[in-house]
Amino acid sequence: MERITKADDRVHRPAGPWTPTVHRLLAHLHEQGFVAAPEPIELDNTLETVSFVPGVAGEYPWTEDVASEAALVTSARMLRHYHDAAATFPLDEDADVWSQTPSTPVETVVHGDFAPYNCVYDGIAAVGIIDFDTAHPGPRVWDVASAVYRFAPFTTGAVEGANAPTLDARLSRAAEFCRAYGLDQASRSVLAPTMLASITALLTMLETEAAAGNPKFVSDLEHGHADLYRADAAYIEQHADDITRAVV
Ligand SMILES: Nc1ncnc2c1ncn2[C@@H]1O[C@H](COP(=O)(O)OP(=O)(O)O)[C@@H](O)[C@H]1O
Ligand SMILES: [Mg+2]
């Protein structure tokens, strides 16, 4: 059976210990008027049901629309609106369960995997944000850094060969994302190291979950994702000063 299924305007996904907290977050977003996220509908021990967000997810390989500057800019603005709405979520340290350890400073509830594949597009416009399994309290720059990694992109494996963007193109998309988000100066100065920290976190999660037998991560590991993350981290380290100069 498929892990994630769609029926009418609903999506059924596997639930985890963090899903009740995520459903409270999704309800809060809608109360704040942020309607680009799925609405929580139902939850039992194994499955969650949320509303289907109409549009097309930005899966690889990117379409021309998803690769466009407009898609980058509207995604960054959507991330800003999401963070602003999530910032007023009433945290309850005793009751909340997140899949990731909260990181400091806590400025909002970060999405944890903000990338084109977790955004939904209507043509060149980002209209939805899905897959909140990795949400957790943390600093805004955590999401912006991992988004820049995916959107610039500084992923070296996903778009290689003749279509690989030049370093200059990646740097200018990184700066454009920060501008459209409205990222503050202090966060910009730590963007490159935060990108590296987020890749380290991805590697740790991949290796821990695969070792525990989580089928999604076992498959990712078999497909060489750990080596890809290491290659990306090396590429970012090599160009960290260029990245900082481009965004500060
Ligand atoms: N609420 C939703 N609205 C629209 N599409 C969804 C929704 N949830 C999942 N999808 C679709 O299913 C795909 C995988 O779902 P996602 O929630 O990202 O899980 P995962 O990344 O863990 O596989 C998405 O890329 C998207 O195409
Ligand atoms: Mg996803």
PDB file of C-alpha atoms and ligand atoms in Angstrom:
ATOM      1  CA  MET A   1       0.000   0.000   0.000  1.00  0.00           C
ATOM      2  CA  GLU A   2       1.158   3.544  -0.684  1.00  0.00           C
ATOM      3  CA  ARG A   3       2.432   5.374   2.385  1.00  0.00           C
ATOM      4  CA  ILE A   4       0.503   8.533   1.500  1.00  0.00           C
ATOM      5  CA  THR A   5      -2.899   8.342  -0.195  1.00  0.00           C
ATOM      6  CA  LYS A   6      -5.339  10.904  -1.524  1.00  0.00           C
ATOM      7  CA  ALA A   7      -9.118  10.537  -1.573  1.00  0.00           C
ATOM      8  CA  ASP A   8     -11.310  13.396  -2.764  1.00  0.00           C
ATOM      9  CA  ASP A   9      -9.898  16.516  -1.131  1.00  0.00           C
ATOM     10  CA  ARG A  10      -8.171  14.661   1.704  1.00  0.00           C
ATOM     11  CA  VAL A  11      -4.696  13.214   2.233  1.00  0.00           C
ATOM     12  CA  HIS A  12      -3.977  10.271   4.557  1.00  0.00           C
ATOM     13  CA  ARG A  13      -0.450  10.064   5.948  1.00  0.00           C
ATOM     14  CA  PRO A  14       1.279   7.939   8.599  1.00  0.00           C
ATOM     15  CA  ALA A  15       1.026   9.570  12.039  1.00  0.00           C
ATOM     16  CA  GLY A  16       3.800   9.788  14.631  1.00  0.00           C
ATOM     17  CA  PRO A  17       3.972  10.759  18.316  1.00  0.00           C
ATOM     18  CA  TRP A  18       4.382  14.400  17.163  1.00  0.00           C
ATOM     19  CA  THR A  19       1.236  14.480  14.991  1.00  0.00           C
ATOM     20  CA  PRO A  20      -1.173  15.749  17.726  1.00  0.00           C
ATOM     21  CA  THR A  21       1.155  18.715  18.292  1.00  0.00           C
ATOM     22  CA  VAL A  22       1.467  19.305  14.535  1.00  0.00           C
ATOM     23  CA  HIS A  23      -2.342  19.264  14.206  1.00  0.00           C
ATOM     24  CA  ARG A  24      -2.574  21.938  16.896  1.00  0.00           C
ATOM     25  CA  LEU A  25      -0.006  23.959  14.949  1.00  0.00           C
ATOM     26  CA  LEU A  26      -1.967  23.560  11.677  1.00  0.00           C
ATOM     27  CA  ALA A  27      -5.194  24.632  13.423  1.00  0.00           C
ATOM     28  CA  HIS A  28      -3.389  27.656  14.852  1.00  0.00           C
ATOM     29  CA  LEU A  29      -2.128  28.674  11.391  1.00  0.00           C
ATOM     30  CA  HIS A  30      -5.673  28.641  10.013  1.00  0.00           C
ATOM     31  CA  GLU A  31      -6.932  30.649  13.004  1.00  0.00           C
ATOM     32  CA  GLN A  32      -4.261  33.215  12.128  1.00  0.00           C
ATOM     33  CA  GLY A  33      -5.557  33.384   8.567  1.00  0.00           C
ATOM     34  CA  PHE A  34      -2.600  31.453   7.110  1.00  0.00           C
ATOM     35  CA  VAL A  35      -4.468  29.095   4.784  1.00  0.00           C
ATOM     36  CA  ALA A  36      -1.584  27.808   2.614  1.00  0.00           C
ATOM     37  CA  ALA A  37      -1.011  24.870   5.015  1.00  0.00           C
ATOM     38  CA  PRO A  38      -3.223  21.757   5.136  1.00  0.00           C
ATOM     39  CA  GLU A  39      -6.156  21.804   7.542  1.00  0.00           C
ATOM     40  CA  PRO A  40      -6.077  19.059  10.190  1.00  0.00           C
ATOM     41  CA  ILE A  41      -9.117  16.782   9.811  1.00  0.00           C
ATOM     42  CA  GLU A  42      -8.660  13.483  11.683  1.00  0.00           C
ATOM     43  CA  LEU A  43      -6.095  11.601  13.699  1.00  0.00           C
ATOM     44  CA  ASP A  44      -5.852   8.061  15.068  1.00  0.00           C
ATOM     45  CA  ASN A  45      -2.896   6.003  16.299  1.00  0.00           C
ATOM     46  CA  THR A  46      -1.494   5.226  12.874  1.00  0.00           C
ATOM     47  CA  LEU A  47      -2.968   7.674  10.356  1.00  0.00           C
ATOM     48  CA  GLU A  48      -3.561  11.385  10.054  1.00  0.00           C
ATOM     49  CA  THR A  49      -5.991  13.000   7.643  1.00  0.00           C
ATOM     50  CA  VAL A  50      -5.402  16.543   6.401  1.00  0.00           C
ATOM     51  CA  SER A  51      -6.907  18.607   3.612  1.00  0.00           C
ATOM     52  CA  PHE A  52      -5.389  18.373   0.124  1.00  0.00           C
ATOM     53  CA  VAL A  53      -3.707  21.648  -0.841  1.00  0.00           C
ATOM     54  CA  PRO A  54      -4.611  22.194  -4.523  1.00  0.00           C
ATOM     55  CA  GLY A  55      -1.675  22.647  -6.909  1.00  0.00           C
ATOM     56  CA  VAL A  56       1.464  20.791  -7.947  1.00  0.00           C
ATOM     57  CA  ALA A  57       4.265  19.909  -5.508  1.00  0.00           C
ATOM     58  CA  GLY A  58       7.740  20.985  -6.714  1.00  0.00           C
ATOM     59  CA  GLU A  59       9.194  17.473  -7.007  1.00  0.00           C
ATOM     60  CA  TYR A  60      12.441  16.703  -8.874  1.00  0.00           C
ATOM     61  CA  PRO A  61      13.084  17.107 -11.717  1.00  0.00           C
ATOM     62  CA  TRP A  62      11.960  20.747 -11.489  1.00  0.00           C
ATOM     63  CA  THR A  63       9.636  22.067 -14.157  1.00  0.00           C
ATOM     64  CA  GLU A  64      10.477  25.406 -15.761  1.00  0.00           C
ATOM     65  CA  ASP A  65       7.797  26.968 -13.513  1.00  0.00           C
ATOM     66  CA  VAL A  66       9.341  25.600 -10.304  1.00  0.00           C
ATOM     67  CA  ALA A  67      12.835  26.676 -11.424  1.00  0.00           C
ATOM     68  CA  SER A  68      11.615  30.242 -12.108  1.00  0.00           C
ATOM     69  CA  GLU A  69      12.608  33.333 -10.145  1.00  0.00           C
ATOM     70  CA  ALA A  70       8.924  34.000  -9.419  1.00  0.00           C
ATOM     71  CA  ALA A  71       8.577  30.571  -7.775  1.00  0.00           C
ATOM     72  CA  LEU A  72      11.641  31.353  -5.606  1.00  0.00           C
ATOM     73  CA  VAL A  73      10.319  34.767  -4.573  1.00  0.00           C
ATOM     74  CA  THR A  74       6.769  33.616  -3.815  1.00  0.00           C
ATOM     75  CA  SER A  75       8.111  30.618  -1.852  1.00  0.00           C
ATOM     76  CA  ALA A  76      10.302  32.915   0.283  1.00  0.00           C
ATOM     77  CA  ARG A  77       7.355  35.247   0.963  1.00  0.00           C
ATOM     78  CA  MET A  78       5.173  32.274   1.872  1.00  0.00           C
ATOM     79  CA  LEU A  79       7.848  31.045   4.311  1.00  0.00           C
ATOM     80  CA  ARG A  80       7.868  34.528   5.915  1.00  0.00           C
ATOM     81  CA  HIS A  81       4.081  34.514   6.297  1.00  0.00           C
ATOM     82  CA  TYR A  82       4.197  30.996   7.707  1.00  0.00           C
ATOM     83  CA  HIS A  83       6.854  31.967  10.293  1.00  0.00           C
ATOM     84  CA  ASP A  84       4.891  35.076  11.285  1.00  0.00           C
ATOM     85  CA  ALA A  85       1.715  33.006  11.827  1.00  0.00           C
ATOM     86  CA  ALA A  86       3.569  30.195  13.653  1.00  0.00           C
ATOM     87  CA  ALA A  87       5.370  32.676  15.947  1.00  0.00           C
ATOM     88  CA  THR A  88       2.202  33.114  18.032  1.00  0.00           C
ATOM     89  CA  PHE A  89       1.652  29.357  18.483  1.00  0.00           C
ATOM     90  CA  PRO A  90       1.267  28.827  22.245  1.00  0.00           C
ATOM     91  CA  LEU A  91       4.164  26.500  23.101  1.00  0.00           C
ATOM     92  CA  ASP A  92       3.626  24.068  25.967  1.00  0.00           C
ATOM     93  CA  GLU A  93       6.905  22.389  26.895  1.00  0.00           C
ATOM     94  CA  ASP A  94       5.159  19.725  28.989  1.00  0.00           C
ATOM     95  CA  ALA A  95       2.604  18.716  26.376  1.00  0.00           C
ATOM     96  CA  ASP A  96       4.237  19.392  22.999  1.00  0.00           C
ATOM     97  CA  VAL A  97       5.939  16.537  21.175  1.00  0.00           C
ATOM     98  CA  TRP A  98       8.106  17.333  18.138  1.00  0.00           C
ATOM     99  CA  SER A  99      10.072  14.938  15.930  1.00  0.00           C
ATOM    100  CA  GLN A 100      13.151  17.177  16.131  1.00  0.00           C
ATOM    101  CA  THR A 101      14.840  18.651  19.177  1.00  0.00           C
ATOM    102  CA  PRO A 102      13.908  22.351  19.512  1.00  0.00           C
ATOM    103  CA  SER A 103      16.838  24.674  18.760  1.00  0.00           C
ATOM    104  CA  THR A 104      17.600  28.127  20.125  1.00  0.00           C
ATOM    105  CA  PRO A 105      16.811  30.943  19.912  1.00  0.00           C
ATOM    106  CA  VAL A 106      13.143  29.975  19.666  1.00  0.00           C
ATOM    107  CA  GLU A 107      11.623  32.642  17.395  1.00  0.00           C
ATOM    108  CA  THR A 108       8.840  30.586  15.827  1.00  0.00           C
ATOM    109  CA  VAL A 109       7.938  26.994  14.946  1.00  0.00           C
ATOM    110  CA  VAL A 110      10.156  26.214  11.974  1.00  0.00           C
ATOM    111  CA  HIS A 111       8.910  23.879   9.235  1.00  0.00           C
ATOM    112  CA  GLY A 112      12.109  21.840   9.267  1.00  0.00           C
ATOM    113  CA  ASP A 113      12.127  20.797   5.580  1.00  0.00           C
ATOM    114  CA  PHE A 114      11.118  23.844   3.553  1.00  0.00           C
ATOM    115  CA  ALA A 115      11.995  22.908  -0.022  1.00  0.00           C
ATOM    116  CA  PRO A 116      10.266  23.022  -3.422  1.00  0.00           C
ATOM    117  CA  TYR A 117       9.129  19.393  -2.919  1.00  0.00           C
ATOM    118  CA  ASN A 118       7.217  20.464   0.202  1.00  0.00           C
ATOM    119  CA  CYS A 119       5.693  23.508  -1.514  1.00  0.00           C
ATOM    120  CA  VAL A 120       2.668  23.437  -3.792  1.00  0.00           C
ATOM    121  CA  TYR A 121       2.619  25.641  -6.908  1.00  0.00           C
ATOM    122  CA  ASP A 122      -0.047  27.115  -9.129  1.00  0.00           C
ATOM    123  CA  GLY A 123       2.118  27.759 -12.184  1.00  0.00           C
ATOM    124  CA  ILE A 124       4.982  29.979 -11.015  1.00  0.00           C
ATOM    125  CA  ALA A 125       3.262  30.987  -7.756  1.00  0.00           C
ATOM    126  CA  ALA A 126       3.838  29.165  -4.465  1.00  0.00           C
ATOM    127  CA  VAL A 127       0.387  28.624  -2.962  1.00  0.00           C
ATOM    128  CA  GLY A 128       0.893  25.840  -0.432  1.00  0.00           C
ATOM    129  CA  ILE A 129       3.242  24.374   2.159  1.00  0.00           C
ATOM    130  CA  ILE A 130       2.898  20.719   3.186  1.00  0.00           C
ATOM    131  CA  ASP A 131       4.603  17.945   5.195  1.00  0.00           C
ATOM    132  CA  PHE A 132       4.979  19.346   8.715  1.00  0.00           C
ATOM    133  CA  ASP A 133       6.474  16.170  10.249  1.00  0.00           C
ATOM    134  CA  THR A 134       9.794  17.913  10.982  1.00  0.00           C
ATOM    135  CA  ALA A 135       8.308  21.117  12.481  1.00  0.00           C
ATOM    136  CA  HIS A 136       9.853  22.221  15.795  1.00  0.00           C
ATOM    137  CA  PRO A 137      10.522  25.414  17.772  1.00  0.00           C
ATOM    138  CA  GLY A 138      13.622  27.240  16.536  1.00  0.00           C
ATOM    139  CA  PRO A 139      15.134  30.300  14.861  1.00  0.00           C
ATOM    140  CA  ARG A 140      13.803  31.562  11.520  1.00  0.00           C
ATOM    141  CA  VAL A 141      17.256  31.291   9.945  1.00  0.00           C
ATOM    142  CA  TRP A 142      17.157  27.508  10.411  1.00  0.00           C
ATOM    143  CA  ASP A 143      14.385  27.271   7.785  1.00  0.00           C
ATOM    144  CA  VAL A 144      15.818  30.026   5.574  1.00  0.00           C
ATOM    145  CA  ALA A 145      19.246  28.321   5.488  1.00  0.00           C
ATOM    146  CA  SER A 146      17.867  24.901   4.630  1.00  0.00           C
ATOM    147  CA  ALA A 147      15.516  26.540   2.082  1.00  0.00           C
ATOM    148  CA  VAL A 148      18.434  28.346   0.406  1.00  0.00           C
ATOM    149  CA  TYR A 149      20.252  24.986   0.298  1.00  0.00           C
ATOM    150  CA  ARG A 150      17.303  23.472  -1.605  1.00  0.00           C
ATOM    151  CA  PHE A 151      16.208  26.486  -3.691  1.00  0.00           C
ATOM    152  CA  ALA A 152      19.520  28.098  -4.807  1.00  0.00           C
ATOM    153  CA  PRO A 153      20.264  25.176  -4.933  1.00  0.00           C
ATOM    154  CA  PHE A 154      23.481  24.186  -3.230  1.00  0.00           C
ATOM    155  CA  THR A 155      22.460  20.577  -3.637  1.00  0.00           C
ATOM    156  CA  THR A 156      25.057  19.296  -6.085  1.00  0.00           C
ATOM    157  CA  GLY A 157      23.420  15.980  -7.004  1.00  0.00           C
ATOM    158  CA  ALA A 158      19.874  17.049  -7.893  1.00  0.00           C
ATOM    159  CA  VAL A 159      20.668  19.234 -10.904  1.00  0.00           C
ATOM    160  CA  GLU A 160      24.053  18.295 -12.332  1.00  0.00           C
ATOM    161  CA  GLY A 161      25.369  17.975 -15.850  1.00  0.00           C
ATOM    162  CA  ALA A 162      24.583  20.534 -18.523  1.00  0.00           C
ATOM    163  CA  ASN A 163      21.669  21.960 -16.508  1.00  0.00           C
ATOM    164  CA  ALA A 164      23.715  22.627 -13.372  1.00  0.00           C
ATOM    165  CA  PRO A 165      23.481  26.320 -12.474  1.00  0.00           C
ATOM    166  CA  THR A 166      26.722  28.303 -12.191  1.00  0.00           C
ATOM    167  CA  LEU A 167      27.959  29.352  -8.751  1.00  0.00           C
ATOM    168  CA  ASP A 168      26.996  32.953  -9.606  1.00  0.00           C
ATOM    169  CA  ALA A 169      23.436  31.892 -10.429  1.00  0.00           C
ATOM    170  CA  ARG A 170      23.183  29.993  -7.145  1.00  0.00           C
ATOM    171  CA  LEU A 171      24.556  32.972  -5.188  1.00  0.00           C
ATOM    172  CA  SER A 172      22.141  35.403  -6.774  1.00  0.00           C
ATOM    173  CA  ARG A 173      19.178  33.066  -6.053  1.00  0.00           C
ATOM    174  CA  ALA A 174      20.389  32.773  -2.433  1.00  0.00           C
ATOM    175  CA  ALA A 175      20.433  36.580  -2.117  1.00  0.00           C
ATOM    176  CA  GLU A 176      17.019  36.842  -3.807  1.00  0.00           C
ATOM    177  CA  PHE A 177      15.513  34.345  -1.347  1.00  0.00           C
ATOM    178  CA  CYS A 178      16.860  36.297   1.666  1.00  0.00           C
ATOM    179  CA  ARG A 179      15.596  39.575   0.177  1.00  0.00           C
ATOM    180  CA  ALA A 180      12.099  38.229  -0.557  1.00  0.00           C
ATOM    181  CA  TYR A 181      11.921  36.727   2.947  1.00  0.00           C
ATOM    182  CA  GLY A 182      13.138  39.958   4.558  1.00  0.00           C
ATOM    183  CA  LEU A 183      15.862  38.199   6.559  1.00  0.00           C
ATOM    184  CA  ASP A 184      17.604  40.382   9.157  1.00  0.00           C
ATOM    185  CA  GLN A 185      21.341  41.144   9.011  1.00  0.00           C
ATOM    186  CA  ALA A 186      22.339  39.040  12.013  1.00  0.00           C
ATOM    187  CA  SER A 187      20.671  35.974  10.462  1.00  0.00           C
ATOM    188  CA  ARG A 188      22.294  36.640   7.071  1.00  0.00           C
ATOM    189  CA  SER A 189      25.748  36.602   8.618  1.00  0.00           C
ATOM    190  CA  VAL A 190      25.177  33.070   9.961  1.00  0.00           C
ATOM    191  CA  LEU A 191      23.377  31.719   6.878  1.00  0.00           C
ATOM    192  CA  ALA A 192      26.303  29.667   5.476  1.00  0.00           C
ATOM    193  CA  PRO A 193      27.260  27.993   8.800  1.00  0.00           C
ATOM    194  CA  THR A 194      23.552  27.351   9.502  1.00  0.00           C
ATOM    195  CA  MET A 195      23.246  25.668   6.101  1.00  0.00           C
ATOM    196  CA  LEU A 196      26.131  23.375   7.082  1.00  0.00           C
ATOM    197  CA  ALA A 197      24.532  22.664  10.469  1.00  0.00           C
ATOM    198  CA  SER A 198      21.260  21.759   8.777  1.00  0.00           C
ATOM    199  CA  ILE A 199      23.037  19.282   6.474  1.00  0.00           C
ATOM    200  CA  THR A 200      24.746  17.720   9.495  1.00  0.00           C
ATOM    201  CA  ALA A 201      21.300  17.373  11.123  1.00  0.00           C
ATOM    202  CA  LEU A 202      19.948  15.735   7.943  1.00  0.00           C
ATOM    203  CA  LEU A 203      22.855  13.269   7.905  1.00  0.00           C
ATOM    204  CA  THR A 204      22.365  12.398  11.570  1.00  0.00           C
ATOM    205  CA  MET A 205      18.632  11.868  11.065  1.00  0.00           C
ATOM    206  CA  LEU A 206      19.236   9.752   7.942  1.00  0.00           C
ATOM    207  CA  GLU A 207      21.756   7.509   9.682  1.00  0.00           C
ATOM    208  CA  THR A 208      19.795   7.221  12.954  1.00  0.00           C
ATOM    209  CA  GLU A 209      16.473   6.457  11.256  1.00  0.00           C
ATOM    210  CA  ALA A 210      18.030   4.017   8.765  1.00  0.00           C
ATOM    211  CA  ALA A 211      19.772   2.179  11.618  1.00  0.00           C
ATOM    212  CA  ALA A 212      16.377   1.943  13.383  1.00  0.00           C
ATOM    213  CA  GLY A 213      14.907   0.349  10.232  1.00  0.00           C
ATOM    214  CA  ASN A 214      12.698   3.241   9.061  1.00  0.00           C
ATOM    215  CA  PRO A 215      12.004   2.116   5.443  1.00  0.00           C
ATOM    216  CA  LYS A 216      12.021   5.628   3.926  1.00  0.00           C
ATOM    217  CA  PHE A 217      15.511   6.326   5.314  1.00  0.00           C
ATOM    218  CA  VAL A 218      16.846   2.822   4.594  1.00  0.00           C
ATOM    219  CA  SER A 219      15.931   3.465   0.955  1.00  0.00           C
ATOM    220  CA  ASP A 220      17.498   6.965   0.981  1.00  0.00           C
ATOM    221  CA  LEU A 221      20.708   5.524   2.417  1.00  0.00           C
ATOM    222  CA  GLU A 222      20.755   2.772  -0.240  1.00  0.00           C
ATOM    223  CA  HIS A 223      20.333   5.442  -2.901  1.00  0.00           C
ATOM    224  CA  GLY A 224      23.514   7.183  -1.730  1.00  0.00           C
ATOM    225  CA  HIS A 225      21.911  10.191  -0.007  1.00  0.00           C
ATOM    226  CA  ALA A 226      24.509  10.250   2.793  1.00  0.00           C
ATOM    227  CA  ASP A 227      27.296  10.671   0.228  1.00  0.00           C
ATOM    228  CA  LEU A 228      25.292  13.404  -1.526  1.00  0.00           C
ATOM    229  CA  TYR A 229      24.900  15.341   1.737  1.00  0.00           C
ATOM    230  CA  ARG A 230      28.657  15.029   2.386  1.00  0.00           C
ATOM    231  CA  ALA A 231      29.449  16.272  -1.135  1.00  0.00           C
ATOM    232  CA  ASP A 232      27.044  19.207  -0.665  1.00  0.00           C
ATOM    233  CA  ALA A 233      28.595  20.121   2.691  1.00  0.00           C
ATOM    234  CA  ALA A 234      32.056  20.116   1.068  1.00  0.00           C
ATOM    235  CA  TYR A 235      30.791  22.351  -1.778  1.00  0.00           C
ATOM    236  CA  ILE A 236      29.209  24.816   0.688  1.00  0.00           C
ATOM    237  CA  GLU A 237      32.311  24.848   2.895  1.00  0.00           C
ATOM    238  CA  GLN A 238      34.444  25.590  -0.160  1.00  0.00           C
ATOM    239  CA  HIS A 239      32.201  28.547  -1.104  1.00  0.00           C
ATOM    240  CA  ALA A 240      31.110  29.690   2.384  1.00  0.00           C
ATOM    241  CA  ASP A 241      32.800  33.098   2.061  1.00  0.00           C
ATOM    242  CA  ASP A 242      31.180  33.683  -1.364  1.00  0.00           C
ATOM    243  CA  ILE A 243      27.772  32.780   0.091  1.00  0.00           C
ATOM    244  CA  THR A 244      28.239  35.143   3.035  1.00  0.00           C
ATOM    245  CA  ARG A 245      29.372  37.976   0.737  1.00  0.00           C
ATOM    246  CA  ALA A 246      26.358  37.397  -1.534  1.00  0.00           C
ATOM    247  CA  VAL A 247      23.727  37.535   1.216  1.00  0.00           C
ATOM    248  CA  VAL A 248      25.098  39.981   3.794  1.00  0.00           C
TER     249      VAL A 248
HETATM  250  N1  LIG B   1      -1.865  18.124   2.112  1.00  0.00           N
HETATM  251  C1  LIG B   1      -1.400  17.881   0.882  1.00  0.00           C
HETATM  252  N2  LIG B   1      -1.857  18.596  -0.159  1.00  0.00           N
HETATM  253  C2  LIG B   1      -1.416  18.347  -1.398  1.00  0.00           C
HETATM  254  N3  LIG B   1      -0.540  17.383  -1.711  1.00  0.00           N
HETATM  255  C3  LIG B   1      -0.042  16.636  -0.729  1.00  0.00           C
HETATM  256  C4  LIG B   1      -0.433  16.847   0.619  1.00  0.00           C
HETATM  257  N4  LIG B   1       0.221  15.965   1.376  1.00  0.00           N
HETATM  258  C5  LIG B   1       0.986  15.240   0.540  1.00  0.00           C
HETATM  259  N5  LIG B   1       0.838  15.620  -0.726  1.00  0.00           N
HETATM  260  C6  LIG B   1       1.495  15.012  -1.907  1.00  0.00           C
HETATM  261  O1  LIG B   1       2.184  13.834  -1.518  1.00  0.00           O
HETATM  262  C7  LIG B   1       3.602  13.989  -1.691  1.00  0.00           C
HETATM  263  C8  LIG B   1       4.356  13.431  -0.504  1.00  0.00           C
HETATM  264  O2  LIG B   1       3.808  13.952   0.688  1.00  0.00           O
HETATM  265  P1  LIG B   1       4.629  14.580   1.863  1.00  0.00           P
HETATM  266  O3  LIG B   1       3.622  15.019   2.852  1.00  0.00           O
HETATM  267  O4  LIG B   1       5.577  15.598   1.351  1.00  0.00           O
HETATM  268  O5  LIG B   1       5.402  13.339   2.492  1.00  0.00           O
HETATM  269  P2  LIG B   1       6.893  12.756   2.366  1.00  0.00           P
HETATM  270  O6  LIG B   1       7.793  13.857   1.931  1.00  0.00           O
HETATM  271  O7  LIG B   1       7.169  12.271   3.722  1.00  0.00           O
HETATM  272  O8  LIG B   1       6.800  11.680   1.342  1.00  0.00           O
HETATM  273  C9  LIG B   1       3.817  15.477  -1.860  1.00  0.00           C
HETATM  274  O9  LIG B   1       4.936  15.760  -2.642  1.00  0.00           O
HETATM  275  C10 LIG B   1       2.530  15.922  -2.528  1.00  0.00           C
HETATM  276  O10 LIG B   1       2.581  15.663  -3.915  1.00  0.00           O
HETATM  277 MG    MG B   2       7.625  15.862   1.612  1.00  0.00          MG
END
